mmCIF file of C-alpha atoms and ligand atoms in Angstrom:
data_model
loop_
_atom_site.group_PDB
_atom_site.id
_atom_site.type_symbol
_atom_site.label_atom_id
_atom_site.label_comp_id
_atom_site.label_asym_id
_atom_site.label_seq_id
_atom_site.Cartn_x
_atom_site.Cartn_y
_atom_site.Cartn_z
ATOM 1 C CA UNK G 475 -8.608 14.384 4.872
ATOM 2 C CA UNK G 476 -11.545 14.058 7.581
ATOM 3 C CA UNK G 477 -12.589 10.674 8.176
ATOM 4 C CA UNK G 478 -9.637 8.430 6.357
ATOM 5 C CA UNK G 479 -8.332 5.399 7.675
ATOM 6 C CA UNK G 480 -5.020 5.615 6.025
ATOM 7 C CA UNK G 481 -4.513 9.574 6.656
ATOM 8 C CA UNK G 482 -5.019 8.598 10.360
ATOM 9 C CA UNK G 483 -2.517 6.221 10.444
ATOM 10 C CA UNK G 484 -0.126 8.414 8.408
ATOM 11 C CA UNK G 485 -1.036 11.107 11.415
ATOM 12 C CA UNK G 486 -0.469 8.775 14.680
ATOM 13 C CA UNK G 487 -3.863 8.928 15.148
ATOM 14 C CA UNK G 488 -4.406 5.429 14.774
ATOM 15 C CA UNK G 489 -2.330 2.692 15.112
ATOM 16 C CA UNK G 490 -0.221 0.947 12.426
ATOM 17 C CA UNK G 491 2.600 -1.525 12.304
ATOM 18 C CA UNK G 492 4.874 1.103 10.333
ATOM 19 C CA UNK G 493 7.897 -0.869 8.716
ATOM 20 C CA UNK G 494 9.013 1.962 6.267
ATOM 21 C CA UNK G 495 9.054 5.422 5.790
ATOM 22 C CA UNK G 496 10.393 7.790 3.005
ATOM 23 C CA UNK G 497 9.872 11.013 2.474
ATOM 24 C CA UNK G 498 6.672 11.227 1.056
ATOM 25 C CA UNK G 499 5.216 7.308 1.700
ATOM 26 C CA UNK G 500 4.390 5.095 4.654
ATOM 27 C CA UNK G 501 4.223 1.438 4.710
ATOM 28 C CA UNK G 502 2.416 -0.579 7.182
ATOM 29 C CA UNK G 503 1.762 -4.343 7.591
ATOM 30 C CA UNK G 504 -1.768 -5.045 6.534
ATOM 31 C CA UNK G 505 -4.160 -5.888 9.313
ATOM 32 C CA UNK G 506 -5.610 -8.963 6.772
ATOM 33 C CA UNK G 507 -2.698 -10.279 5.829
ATOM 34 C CA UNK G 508 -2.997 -11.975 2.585
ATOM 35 C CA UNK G 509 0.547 -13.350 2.217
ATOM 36 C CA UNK G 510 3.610 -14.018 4.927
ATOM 37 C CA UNK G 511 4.429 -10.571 4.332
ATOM 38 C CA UNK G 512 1.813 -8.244 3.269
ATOM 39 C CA UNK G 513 2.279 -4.021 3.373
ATOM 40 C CA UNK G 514 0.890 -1.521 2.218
ATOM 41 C CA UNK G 515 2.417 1.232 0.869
ATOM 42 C CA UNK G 516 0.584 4.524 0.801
ATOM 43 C CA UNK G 517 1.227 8.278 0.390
ATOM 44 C CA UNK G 518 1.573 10.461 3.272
ATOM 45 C CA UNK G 519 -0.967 12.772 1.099
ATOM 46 C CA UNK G 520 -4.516 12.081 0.661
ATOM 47 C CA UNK G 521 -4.819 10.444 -3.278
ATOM 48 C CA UNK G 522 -8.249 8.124 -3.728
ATOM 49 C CA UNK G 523 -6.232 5.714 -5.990
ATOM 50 C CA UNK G 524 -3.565 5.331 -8.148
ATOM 51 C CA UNK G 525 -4.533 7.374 -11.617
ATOM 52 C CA UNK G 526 -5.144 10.640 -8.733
ATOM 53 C CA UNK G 527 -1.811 10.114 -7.527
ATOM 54 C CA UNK G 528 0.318 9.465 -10.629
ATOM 55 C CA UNK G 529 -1.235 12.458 -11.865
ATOM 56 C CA UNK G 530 -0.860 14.563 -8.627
ATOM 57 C CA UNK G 531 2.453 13.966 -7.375
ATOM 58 C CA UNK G 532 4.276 11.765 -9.946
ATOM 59 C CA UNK G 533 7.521 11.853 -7.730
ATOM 60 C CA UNK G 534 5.451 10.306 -4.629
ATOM 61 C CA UNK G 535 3.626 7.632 -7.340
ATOM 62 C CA UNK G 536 7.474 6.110 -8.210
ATOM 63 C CA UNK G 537 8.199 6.391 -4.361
ATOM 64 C CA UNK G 538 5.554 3.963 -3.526
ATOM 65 C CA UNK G 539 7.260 1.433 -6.048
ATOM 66 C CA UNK G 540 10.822 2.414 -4.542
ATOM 67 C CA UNK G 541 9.547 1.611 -1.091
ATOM 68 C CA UNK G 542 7.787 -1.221 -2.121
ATOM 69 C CA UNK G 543 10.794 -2.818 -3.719
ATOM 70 C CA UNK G 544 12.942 -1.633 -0.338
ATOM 71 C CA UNK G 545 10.427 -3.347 1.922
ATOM 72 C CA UNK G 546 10.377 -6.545 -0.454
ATOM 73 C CA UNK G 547 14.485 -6.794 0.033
ATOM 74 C CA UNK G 548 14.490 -5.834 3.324
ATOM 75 C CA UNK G 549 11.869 -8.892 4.347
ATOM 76 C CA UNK G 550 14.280 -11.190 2.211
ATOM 77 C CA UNK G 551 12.200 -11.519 -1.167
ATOM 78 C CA UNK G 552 13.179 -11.128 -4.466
ATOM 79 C CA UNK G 553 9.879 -12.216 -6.027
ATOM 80 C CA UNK G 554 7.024 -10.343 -5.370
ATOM 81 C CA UNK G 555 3.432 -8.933 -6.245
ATOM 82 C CA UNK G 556 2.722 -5.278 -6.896
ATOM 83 C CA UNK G 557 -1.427 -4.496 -6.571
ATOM 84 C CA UNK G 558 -3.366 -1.415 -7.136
ATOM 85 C CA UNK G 559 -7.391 -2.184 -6.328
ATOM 86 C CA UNK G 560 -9.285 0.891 -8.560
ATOM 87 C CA UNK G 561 -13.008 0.709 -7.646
ATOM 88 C CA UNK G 562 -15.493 -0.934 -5.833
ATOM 89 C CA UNK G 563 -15.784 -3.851 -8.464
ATOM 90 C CA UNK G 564 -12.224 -5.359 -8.120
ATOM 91 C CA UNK G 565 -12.612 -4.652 -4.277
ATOM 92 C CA UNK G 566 -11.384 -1.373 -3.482
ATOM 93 C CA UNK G 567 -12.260 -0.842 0.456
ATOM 94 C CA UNK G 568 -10.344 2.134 1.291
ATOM 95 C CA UNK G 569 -10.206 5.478 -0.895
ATOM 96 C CA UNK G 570 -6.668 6.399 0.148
ATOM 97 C CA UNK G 571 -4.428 4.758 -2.484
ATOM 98 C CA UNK G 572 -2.362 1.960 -1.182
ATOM 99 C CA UNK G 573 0.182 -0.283 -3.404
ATOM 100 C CA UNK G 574 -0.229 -4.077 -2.032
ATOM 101 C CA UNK G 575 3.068 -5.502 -1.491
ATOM 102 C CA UNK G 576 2.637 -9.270 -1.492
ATOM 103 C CA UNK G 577 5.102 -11.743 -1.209
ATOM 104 C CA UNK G 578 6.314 -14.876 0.352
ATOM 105 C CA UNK G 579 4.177 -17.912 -1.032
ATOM 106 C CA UNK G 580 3.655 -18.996 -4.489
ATOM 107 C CA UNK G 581 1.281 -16.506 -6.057
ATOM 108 C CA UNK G 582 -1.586 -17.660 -9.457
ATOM 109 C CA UNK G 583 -2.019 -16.025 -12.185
ATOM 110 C CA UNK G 584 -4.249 -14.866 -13.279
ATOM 111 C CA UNK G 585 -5.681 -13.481 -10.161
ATOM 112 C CA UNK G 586 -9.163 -14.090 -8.539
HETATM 113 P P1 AMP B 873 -8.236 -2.557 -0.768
HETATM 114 O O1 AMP B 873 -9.263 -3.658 -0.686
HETATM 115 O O2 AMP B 873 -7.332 -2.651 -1.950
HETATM 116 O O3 AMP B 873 -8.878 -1.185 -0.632
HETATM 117 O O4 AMP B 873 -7.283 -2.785 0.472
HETATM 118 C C1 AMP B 873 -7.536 -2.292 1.753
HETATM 119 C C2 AMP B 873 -6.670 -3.085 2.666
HETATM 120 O O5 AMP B 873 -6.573 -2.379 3.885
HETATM 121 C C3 AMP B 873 -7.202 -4.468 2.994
HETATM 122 O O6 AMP B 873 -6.250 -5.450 2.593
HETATM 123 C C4 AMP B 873 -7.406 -4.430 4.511
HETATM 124 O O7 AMP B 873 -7.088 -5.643 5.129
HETATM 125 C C5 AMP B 873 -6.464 -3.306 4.912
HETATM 126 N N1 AMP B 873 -6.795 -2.623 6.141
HETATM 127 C C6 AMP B 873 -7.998 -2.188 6.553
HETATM 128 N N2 AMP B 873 -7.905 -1.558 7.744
HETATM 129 C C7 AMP B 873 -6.587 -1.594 8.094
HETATM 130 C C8 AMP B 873 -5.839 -1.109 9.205
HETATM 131 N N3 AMP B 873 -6.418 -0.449 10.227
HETATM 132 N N4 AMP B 873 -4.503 -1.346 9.230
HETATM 133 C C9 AMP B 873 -3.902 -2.023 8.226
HETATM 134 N N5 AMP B 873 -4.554 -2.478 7.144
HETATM 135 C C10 AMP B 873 -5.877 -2.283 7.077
HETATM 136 ZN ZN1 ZN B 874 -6.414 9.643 3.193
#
């Protein structure tokens, strides 16, 4: 899709710091980290958020979690927080879907 952060840096087109890849999701370190280790894990095809894609491509929507959970290990955390922002009002900022792996500090609940 024209114009999409996340499709750009799923096409090389702009930078990322890629630490996964499956066949169907990417997952880059976000540039605002929010936690020691903070990815995000996003489909290599253009979903606006996380109902689209679960709908869409179901296979790609459990990928996300898979690669998630791989990234989690693979940084050396078994505890960890899974986030899906759906909307403007819970602060949704960019319209490619992207699962917010964050993990490495102790986490509140519930969240702010
Ligand atoms: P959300 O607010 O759920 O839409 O999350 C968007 C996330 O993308 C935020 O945590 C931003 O810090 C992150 N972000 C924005 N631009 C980039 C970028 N170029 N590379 C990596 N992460 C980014
Ligand atoms: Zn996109």
């Amino acid at each position: 899709m024209d114009d999409c952060l996340f499709c750009k840096i799923v096409a090389g087109e702009i930078p990322g710091d890629i630490v996964h890849t499956t066949e169907r999701t990417v997952a880059f370190r976000d540039i605002n980290p929010q936690a020691p280790t903070h990815v995000l894990v996003v489909p290599k095809a253009h979903f606006a958020n996380a109902a689209d894609l679960a709908a869409g491509d179901p296979q790609a929507s459990a990928e996300l979690v898979t690669a998630a959970a791989a990234v989690a290990t693979a940084e050396g955390h078994d505890d960890y927080r899974l986030v899906y922002n759906t909307g403007e009002g819970v602060g949704q900022t960019v319209f490619h879907t992207h699962l917010h792996l964050l993990a490495g500090r102790p986490m509140t609940w519930p969240p702010g």
